[in-house]
Structure formats: C-alpha cells, structure tokens
Coordinates of C-alpha atoms in Angstrom, one line a residue:
Chain A
M6 CA 27.6 68.6 -42.9
N7 CA 24.6 68.9 -40.6
R8 CA 22.7 66.3 -42.6
N9 CA 25.6 63.9 -42.3
Q10 CA 25.9 64.4 -38.6
T11 CA 22.1 63.7 -38.2
D12 CA 22.5 60.5 -40.2
L13 CA 25.4 59.4 -38.0
N14 CA 23.5 60.1 -34.8
A15 CA 20.5 58.2 -36.1
R16 CA 22.7 55.2 -36.9
A17 CA 24.3 55.3 -33.5
K18 CA 20.9 55.3 -31.8
H19 CA 19.8 52.4 -34.0
R20 CA 22.9 50.4 -33.0
E21 CA 22.4 51.2 -29.3
A22 CA 18.7 50.1 -29.5
G23 CA 19.8 46.8 -31.1
R24 CA 22.4 46.1 -28.3
T25 CA 19.7 46.9 -25.7
K26 CA 17.3 44.4 -27.3
T27 CA 20.0 41.7 -27.4
R28 CA 20.9 42.3 -23.7
K29 CA 17.2 42.1 -22.8
G30 CA 16.7 38.9 -24.7
L31 CA 19.7 37.3 -23.1
F32 CA 18.5 38.3 -19.6
L33 CA 15.1 37.0 -20.3
A34 CA 16.5 33.6 -21.4
V35 CA 18.7 33.4 -18.2
D36 CA 15.7 34.3 -16.0
I37 CA 13.6 31.5 -17.6
L38 CA 16.4 29.0 -17.2
L39 CA 16.7 30.1 -13.5
L40 CA 13.0 29.6 -13.0
V41 CA 13.2 26.2 -14.7
A42 CA 16.1 25.3 -12.4
I43 CA 14.2 26.3 -9.3
I44 CA 11.1 24.3 -10.4
A45 CA 13.2 21.3 -11.3
A46 CA 15.0 21.4 -7.9
I47 CA 11.7 21.6 -6.0
F48 CA 10.3 18.8 -8.1
F49 CA 13.4 16.7 -7.5
L50 CA 13.1 17.3 -3.7
V51 CA 9.4 16.3 -3.7
V52 CA 10.2 13.1 -5.5
L53 CA 13.2 12.3 -3.3
L54 CA 11.6 13.1 0.1
T55 CA 8.0 12.0 -0.3
P56 CA 6.3 8.9 -1.7
L57 CA 4.6 11.1 -4.4
N58 CA 5.8 10.4 -7.9
P59 CA 4.1 12.2 -10.7
F60 CA 5.7 9.9 -13.3
K61 CA 4.1 6.9 -11.7
Q62 CA 0.9 6.2 -13.6
D63 CA -2.0 4.2 -12.4
E64 CA -1.4 0.7 -13.6
G65 CA -3.7 -2.2 -13.7
T66 CA -6.4 -3.8 -15.6
A67 CA -10.1 -3.2 -15.2
C68 CA -12.2 -6.2 -14.2
T69 CA -15.5 -7.1 -12.5
L70 CA -15.0 -8.3 -9.0
L71 CA -17.3 -10.5 -6.9
Y72 CA -16.5 -10.6 -3.2
T73 CA -18.3 -11.8 -0.1
I74 CA -18.6 -9.8 3.1
E75 CA -19.9 -11.3 6.3
L76 CA -21.7 -9.1 8.8
S77 CA -22.0 -10.9 12.2
N78 CA -24.4 -10.5 15.0
V79 CA -27.1 -8.7 12.9
E80 CA -30.5 -8.3 14.5
A81 CA -33.3 -10.1 12.8
D82 CA -35.5 -7.1 12.3
V83 CA -32.8 -5.1 10.4
I84 CA -31.9 -7.8 7.8
D85 CA -34.6 -6.5 5.5
L86 CA -32.8 -3.1 5.4
L87 CA -30.1 -4.7 3.4
R88 CA -31.4 -5.1 -0.1
E89 CA -30.0 -6.5 -3.3
G90 CA -29.0 -3.6 -5.6
D91 CA -28.1 -1.3 -2.6
S92 CA -24.8 0.6 -3.0
V93 CA -22.0 -0.2 -0.5
I94 CA -19.9 2.6 0.9
D95 CA -16.6 2.1 2.7
A96 CA -17.0 4.4 5.7
E97 CA -13.2 4.9 6.1
T98 CA -12.7 6.3 2.6
G99 CA -16.2 7.4 1.8
R100 CA -15.9 5.6 -1.5
E101 CA -18.5 3.3 -3.1
I102 CA -17.1 -0.2 -3.3
G103 CA -19.9 -2.0 -5.2
E104 CA -23.5 -3.0 -4.9
I105 CA -25.1 -5.9 -3.2
Q106 CA -25.8 -8.7 -5.7
L107 CA -26.9 -11.4 -3.4
K108 CA -27.9 -11.7 0.3
D109 CA -27.8 -14.7 2.5
K110 CA -28.2 -15.3 6.2
R111 CA -27.6 -18.0 8.8
E112 CA -28.0 -18.2 12.5
Y113 CA -25.3 -16.3 14.3
T114 CA -22.9 -18.5 16.3
Y115 CA -19.7 -17.6 18.0
Y116 CA -16.9 -19.6 19.7
S117 CA -17.3 -19.6 23.5
D118 CA -14.5 -19.9 25.9
V119 CA -15.8 -23.2 27.2
A120 CA -13.9 -26.4 26.6
V121 CA -16.1 -29.5 26.0
Q122 CA -14.8 -33.0 26.0
N123 CA -15.3 -34.8 22.7
G124 CA -13.9 -38.3 23.0
D125 CA -10.3 -38.0 24.0
A126 CA -10.0 -34.4 22.9
Y127 CA -11.5 -31.1 24.0
V128 CA -13.2 -28.8 21.6
V129 CA -14.4 -25.2 21.8
E130 CA -18.1 -25.0 22.1
K131 CA -20.1 -22.8 19.7
E132 CA -22.9 -20.7 21.1
R133 CA -26.0 -19.6 19.3
V134 CA -27.7 -16.3 19.8
V135 CA -31.4 -16.1 19.4
D136 CA -32.7 -13.7 16.8
R137 CA -29.2 -12.8 15.6
Y138 CA -27.8 -13.6 12.2
T139 CA -24.7 -13.7 10.2
V140 CA -25.5 -12.0 6.9
T141 CA -23.4 -12.8 3.9
L142 CA -23.4 -10.2 1.1
T143 CA -22.0 -10.9 -2.3
I144 CA -20.9 -7.6 -3.7
R145 CA -20.3 -6.8 -7.3
A146 CA -17.9 -4.1 -8.3
D147 CA -15.9 -2.6 -11.1
A148 CA -12.4 -3.1 -9.9
V149 CA -8.8 -2.6 -11.0
Y150 CA -6.3 -5.5 -10.7
E151 CA -2.7 -4.6 -10.3
E152 CA -0.1 -7.3 -10.4
G153 CA 1.8 -7.7 -7.2
V154 CA -0.7 -5.4 -5.4
G155 CA -4.2 -6.9 -5.9
Y156 CA -7.7 -5.6 -6.4
S157 CA -9.1 -2.2 -5.6
V158 CA -12.4 -0.6 -6.2
D159 CA -12.2 3.2 -6.6
H160 CA -8.8 3.1 -4.9
C161 CA -10.1 1.1 -2.0
R162 CA -8.3 -2.2 -1.5
V163 CA -10.4 -5.4 -1.5
A164 CA -8.8 -8.4 0.1
V165 CA -9.8 -11.6 2.0
G166 CA -9.5 -11.1 5.8
R167 CA -9.8 -7.3 5.6
E168 CA -12.4 -5.7 7.8
Y169 CA -14.6 -2.9 6.6
E170 CA -16.9 -0.4 8.3
L171 CA -19.7 -0.3 5.8
H172 CA -22.5 2.1 5.1
F173 CA -25.6 0.9 3.2
P174 CA -28.6 3.2 2.4
S175 CA -30.5 2.2 5.5
Y176 CA -28.0 0.3 7.6
A177 CA -24.4 0.6 8.9
G178 CA -22.3 -2.3 10.1
R179 CA -18.9 -3.9 10.3
G180 CA -17.9 -6.8 8.1
V181 CA -15.1 -8.9 7.0
C182 CA -14.2 -10.0 3.5
V183 CA -14.2 -13.8 3.3
T184 CA -13.9 -14.6 -0.5
L185 CA -13.2 -12.8 -3.7
A186 CA -13.2 -13.8 -7.3
K187 CA -13.2 -12.2 -10.7
G188 CA -16.7 -11.8 -12.1
Chain B
M2 CA 33.6 56.6 -22.4
K3 CA 31.3 53.6 -22.3
D4 CA 30.1 52.0 -19.1
K5 CA 31.8 48.6 -18.8
R6 CA 28.7 47.0 -17.1
T7 CA 26.4 48.1 -19.9
T8 CA 28.6 46.7 -22.6
R9 CA 29.1 43.2 -21.1
R10 CA 26.8 40.8 -22.9
F11 CA 27.4 37.5 -21.1
G12 CA 28.9 37.4 -17.6
L13 CA 30.2 34.8 -15.3
L14 CA 27.0 34.9 -13.3
D15 CA 24.9 34.1 -16.4
A16 CA 27.2 31.1 -17.1
V17 CA 26.9 29.8 -13.5
L18 CA 23.1 30.1 -13.6
I19 CA 23.0 28.2 -16.9
V20 CA 25.2 25.5 -15.4
L21 CA 23.0 25.3 -12.3
A22 CA 19.9 25.0 -14.5
V23 CA 21.4 22.2 -16.5
L24 CA 22.6 20.4 -13.4
A25 CA 19.1 20.7 -11.9
L26 CA 17.5 19.2 -15.0
V27 CA 20.1 16.4 -15.1
G28 CA 19.4 15.8 -11.3
V29 CA 15.7 15.3 -12.1
W30 CA 16.5 13.0 -15.0
Q31 CA 18.9 10.9 -12.9
R32 CA 16.9 11.1 -9.6
D33 CA 16.8 7.4 -9.1
N34 CA 20.5 7.1 -9.2
L35 CA 21.0 10.1 -7.0
K36 CA 18.7 8.6 -4.4
N37 CA 21.3 5.9 -3.9
L38 CA 23.8 8.5 -2.8
F39 CA 21.7 9.0 0.3
T40 CA 21.6 5.4 1.2
T41 CA 24.5 3.2 2.2
E42 CA 24.9 0.4 -0.3
E43 CA 24.9 -2.9 1.5
V44 CA 24.8 -6.3 0.2
L45 CA 21.6 -8.2 1.0
D46 CA 21.7 -11.9 1.7
E47 CA 19.0 -14.6 1.5
Y48 CA 17.3 -15.5 4.7
T49 CA 14.5 -17.9 5.7
V50 CA 11.9 -16.3 7.9
T51 CA 9.5 -18.8 9.6
F52 CA 6.2 -17.4 10.7
E53 CA 2.9 -18.5 12.3
I54 CA -0.7 -17.3 12.1
K55 CA -3.0 -18.3 14.9
K56 CA -6.8 -18.8 14.4
V57 CA -7.0 -17.6 10.8
R58 CA -10.0 -18.4 8.7
S59 CA -9.5 -21.3 6.3
T60 CA -10.7 -19.0 3.5
T61 CA -7.5 -16.9 4.1
G62 CA -5.2 -19.8 4.8
E63 CA -6.2 -21.5 1.5
L64 CA -4.7 -18.5 -0.4
L65 CA -1.2 -19.0 1.0
K66 CA 0.4 -21.1 -1.7
K67 CA 4.0 -21.5 -2.8
D68 CA 5.6 -18.4 -4.4
V69 CA 2.9 -16.1 -3.1
A70 CA 4.6 -12.7 -2.3
F71 CA 4.1 -11.1 1.1
T72 CA 4.3 -7.3 1.2
V73 CA 4.5 -4.9 4.2
E74 CA 4.1 -1.2 4.7
N75 CA 7.3 0.5 5.9
E76 CA 7.5 4.2 6.4
G77 CA 4.7 4.9 4.0
E78 CA 6.0 2.6 1.3
R79 CA 5.0 -0.9 0.4
M80 CA 7.9 -3.2 0.2
L81 CA 8.4 -6.9 -0.4
L82 CA 8.8 -9.0 2.8
G83 CA 9.4 -12.3 1.0
T84 CA 7.9 -15.1 -1.0
L85 CA 6.5 -18.4 0.3
V86 CA 9.0 -21.3 -0.1
R87 CA 6.1 -23.8 -0.1
D88 CA 2.4 -24.0 0.6
V89 CA 1.7 -23.2 4.3
A90 CA 1.1 -26.1 6.7
A91 CA -2.3 -25.8 8.3
S92 CA -4.1 -27.5 11.1
A93 CA -7.2 -26.9 13.2
A94 CA -6.7 -24.0 15.5
T95 CA -5.8 -24.9 19.1
E96 CA -5.8 -22.9 22.3
T97 CA -5.5 -23.5 26.0
L98 CA -8.8 -23.0 27.8
R99 CA -10.1 -24.2 31.1
D100 CA -12.6 -27.1 31.5
K101 CA -15.6 -27.1 33.8
E102 CA -13.4 -27.9 36.8
G103 CA -11.1 -25.0 36.0
N104 CA -8.2 -27.1 34.8
P105 CA -6.2 -25.9 31.8
V106 CA -6.8 -28.0 28.7
D107 CA -5.7 -27.8 25.1
V108 CA -8.8 -27.4 22.9
V109 CA -9.4 -27.6 19.2
Y110 CA -11.6 -25.2 17.2
P111 CA -14.0 -27.5 15.4
E112 CA -14.9 -27.1 11.7
D113 CA -18.5 -26.4 10.9
E114 CA -20.4 -25.8 7.7
Y115 CA -19.5 -22.1 7.4
E116 CA -16.3 -21.5 9.4
Y117 CA -13.0 -23.2 10.1
L118 CA -10.2 -21.7 12.1
W119 CA -6.7 -22.7 11.3
D120 CA -3.3 -22.4 12.9
V121 CA -0.9 -21.9 10.0
G122 CA 2.9 -22.1 9.7
G123 CA 5.1 -21.2 6.8
E124 CA 8.5 -20.1 5.5
L125 CA 9.3 -17.0 3.6
R126 CA 12.4 -16.5 1.5
C127 CA 13.6 -13.0 2.2
E128 CA 16.4 -10.7 1.3
G129 CA 18.0 -8.8 4.2
L130 CA 21.0 -8.1 6.3
M131 CA 22.2 -8.1 9.9
R132 CA 23.1 -4.8 11.3
D133 CA 24.1 -4.4 15.0
G134 CA 22.7 -7.9 15.7
S135 CA 19.3 -7.0 14.2
F136 CA 17.8 -8.3 11.0
L137 CA 16.6 -5.8 8.5
V138 CA 14.5 -7.2 5.7
G139 CA 15.3 -5.4 2.5
G140 CA 18.0 -3.6 4.5
K141 CA 15.2 -1.3 5.8
M142 CA 12.6 -2.9 8.1
Y143 CA 13.4 -4.4 11.5
L144 CA 12.2 -7.9 11.9
A145 CA 12.7 -10.2 15.0
R146 CA 11.3 -13.2 16.7
N147 CA 7.9 -12.7 18.2
K148 CA 7.2 -9.6 16.2
T149 CA 3.7 -9.3 14.7
V150 CA 3.7 -8.0 11.2
H151 CA 0.6 -7.0 9.2
V152 CA 1.1 -8.3 5.7
Q153 CA -0.7 -8.3 2.4
T154 CA -0.7 -10.7 -0.5
E155 CA -2.5 -9.9 -3.8
T156 CA -5.7 -11.3 -2.4
A157 CA -5.5 -11.3 1.4
D158 CA -4.6 -9.2 4.5
F159 CA -3.5 -10.8 7.8
D160 CA -1.1 -10.7 10.7
I161 CA 1.9 -13.1 11.0
V162 CA 4.1 -13.7 14.0
I163 CA 7.8 -14.2 13.3
K164 CA 9.1 -17.4 14.8
E165 CA 12.6 -17.8 13.4
I166 CA 15.1 -16.0 11.1
A167 CA 18.0 -17.9 9.6
K168 CA 20.5 -17.2 6.9
V169 CA 20.3 -19.5 3.8
G170 CA 23.3 -21.7 3.3

C-alpha cells in the first residue's frame, strides 16, 4: 500500500514537472516573438521615417577616373608645392579623392567689369595678374560609377562644375572640376 | 483544487502577441506599400519646364544633351527633376555693364584658349501636379518661375533658373 502510494506520488510529480516545462517553453517562444515584433517595428519605423535603408546595397561599377581641377590665382612661388604623385584630400569630407597625375599652369586671368568696344559690339575685358597662375591638375582616382547618379571616389562625388576645398601635402586651395573622363 | 491560472497553457494574450508579431513582420515585408498609405495618391501630369543658366563654363554646357536626366535634392532625398527634351541652346554669355562714360551697354564674354562662358537655355520634360496654384514636381518639390535650383546630372553640378512651366498637351 505504502509502496503504491509512493509510486503514485512520484508519477504525479513527474507529470507536474512536465507541464511546467511545457508552460516555460511556451512563454519563452512568446517572449522571443514579442522581442522580434518590437525589433521589426523599430526597424520599420527607421526605414519609414529616415532615408536610411539597410536593404539598399552600394551599387555601381569600379573604374579609373581622370578628372581635371583648376586652381585659380595661385602664387608663383607655391606652384612647386604641388607635385605629381601627391595625394588629394577633399577637405569637406576628409577623404582622399585621388592623386595628381599631371600638372599644368598658365597665366591667371579674370574677367573684369570693364566693357571694351570691339567693332560694333562690346566685350568684357580680361585682366592678367602678374606672378599669379591658374594651375590645372589632372587627378587619377579609383572611382565607382553608378547609373543615374554618376562618379564618386570614396563616397565623394566628382562632377564637372563642382567646387572643392582641397588639401595637398604642402598646399591647400580651392578648385573647380572642369573635365572628367574614364581612365 | 487546481489553480486555474497555472493550468492555462495558451491564453488570449499569447494569441494577441503572436498576431502582433506576425503583423509587424508583414509590415516590414510590405513597408514600401505601407508608405503609400501615408501619402495622398495624386495623378502626375507631364509638364515642360524651361530653364536658363547664366555664365556657365562651356565644359559644363557641353554635357547637357538630349535625354540627360536632371536630379535635385529634396528633403534629404535625391529625386528626378526631369529629362532634357533636346540639346541645350548655348550662346556666348552676355551681361549689362557700363562703358568708360558710364553708360549701360550689353557686353559679350569672349572666348579664349582656355575658357568660354555660355548662357544656356533648355527644356525639361517633368512629371508633376498643380496644387493650390503651385507646381510640385514629382508631387513633392515646389517649383516656380525665377526659382534657382541646384541640379545634378551624372557628370555635372550647376544651378538653373526656372523661366516657364507649362502643361504638355
């Protein structure tokens, strides 16, 4: 009789332990689902309310880009500070946007606000500045081309007409991109 | 007697939580469609937007050919402004200055070996709508005569001034 009673108690305990395990397992699954729901909701809100989109992958094809930047009104004695092979840093982003492949210079001229008669018409006179030069730098860079967007070097856009504040190893200056071509 | 709460295996709350979780996952999956719920769906019409660029370098003007797409930044997102209907029309840049006697005269910026400034005019084919008398390109960005817009193409950055907006057809 006592032995039977002990067996019954042990079985009851065993059944109860099994039920508890099932309940714990169910609650754990619901908790995980709840967490997933919260994370998904936050993710959805981030995608909806901000331009960030983790699904958007960097698209584009790698290429070599050759582009020309003009630095105007450069003093004669600093031209030698710009050397072929120097790295070029975009000061705004701090990113390297290529290296100087070729350097050229010409006398610096600018359009004055003086009208000069030329036959029947008037033209704007160009003024020269002594000992000042326009320096043309051909820059070579490993770029990414993205259709519909254009060229970028280390996420820095390169485009004709765009102005750049540039840092070279021994000189800093402002320049404008005037041409670009695939290398 | 057994406690009712301890014997319940799967409650209403659990079911609600599971439904919410599934809905959230579906929401992420269908986020693009759900975005449309927050914007009013309006039909966009075709418009021709005439623009002008003053004193632009010829190296930039030469890149503005038929079918080139102009994009603009609007509220942190880049969007299509329109595409060029034809190659732009370019002429030597002109301006009104004063001669030596102080009289206003129309002057031309001459071409030289290195530099040539152009005045450029062109037409863009855009999609947009009129709302409260204002034109919204793409249904989003306000555009009007005399507005200066900074635009990008694949290869160039420049400013245009809007001269005219007209509905096609």
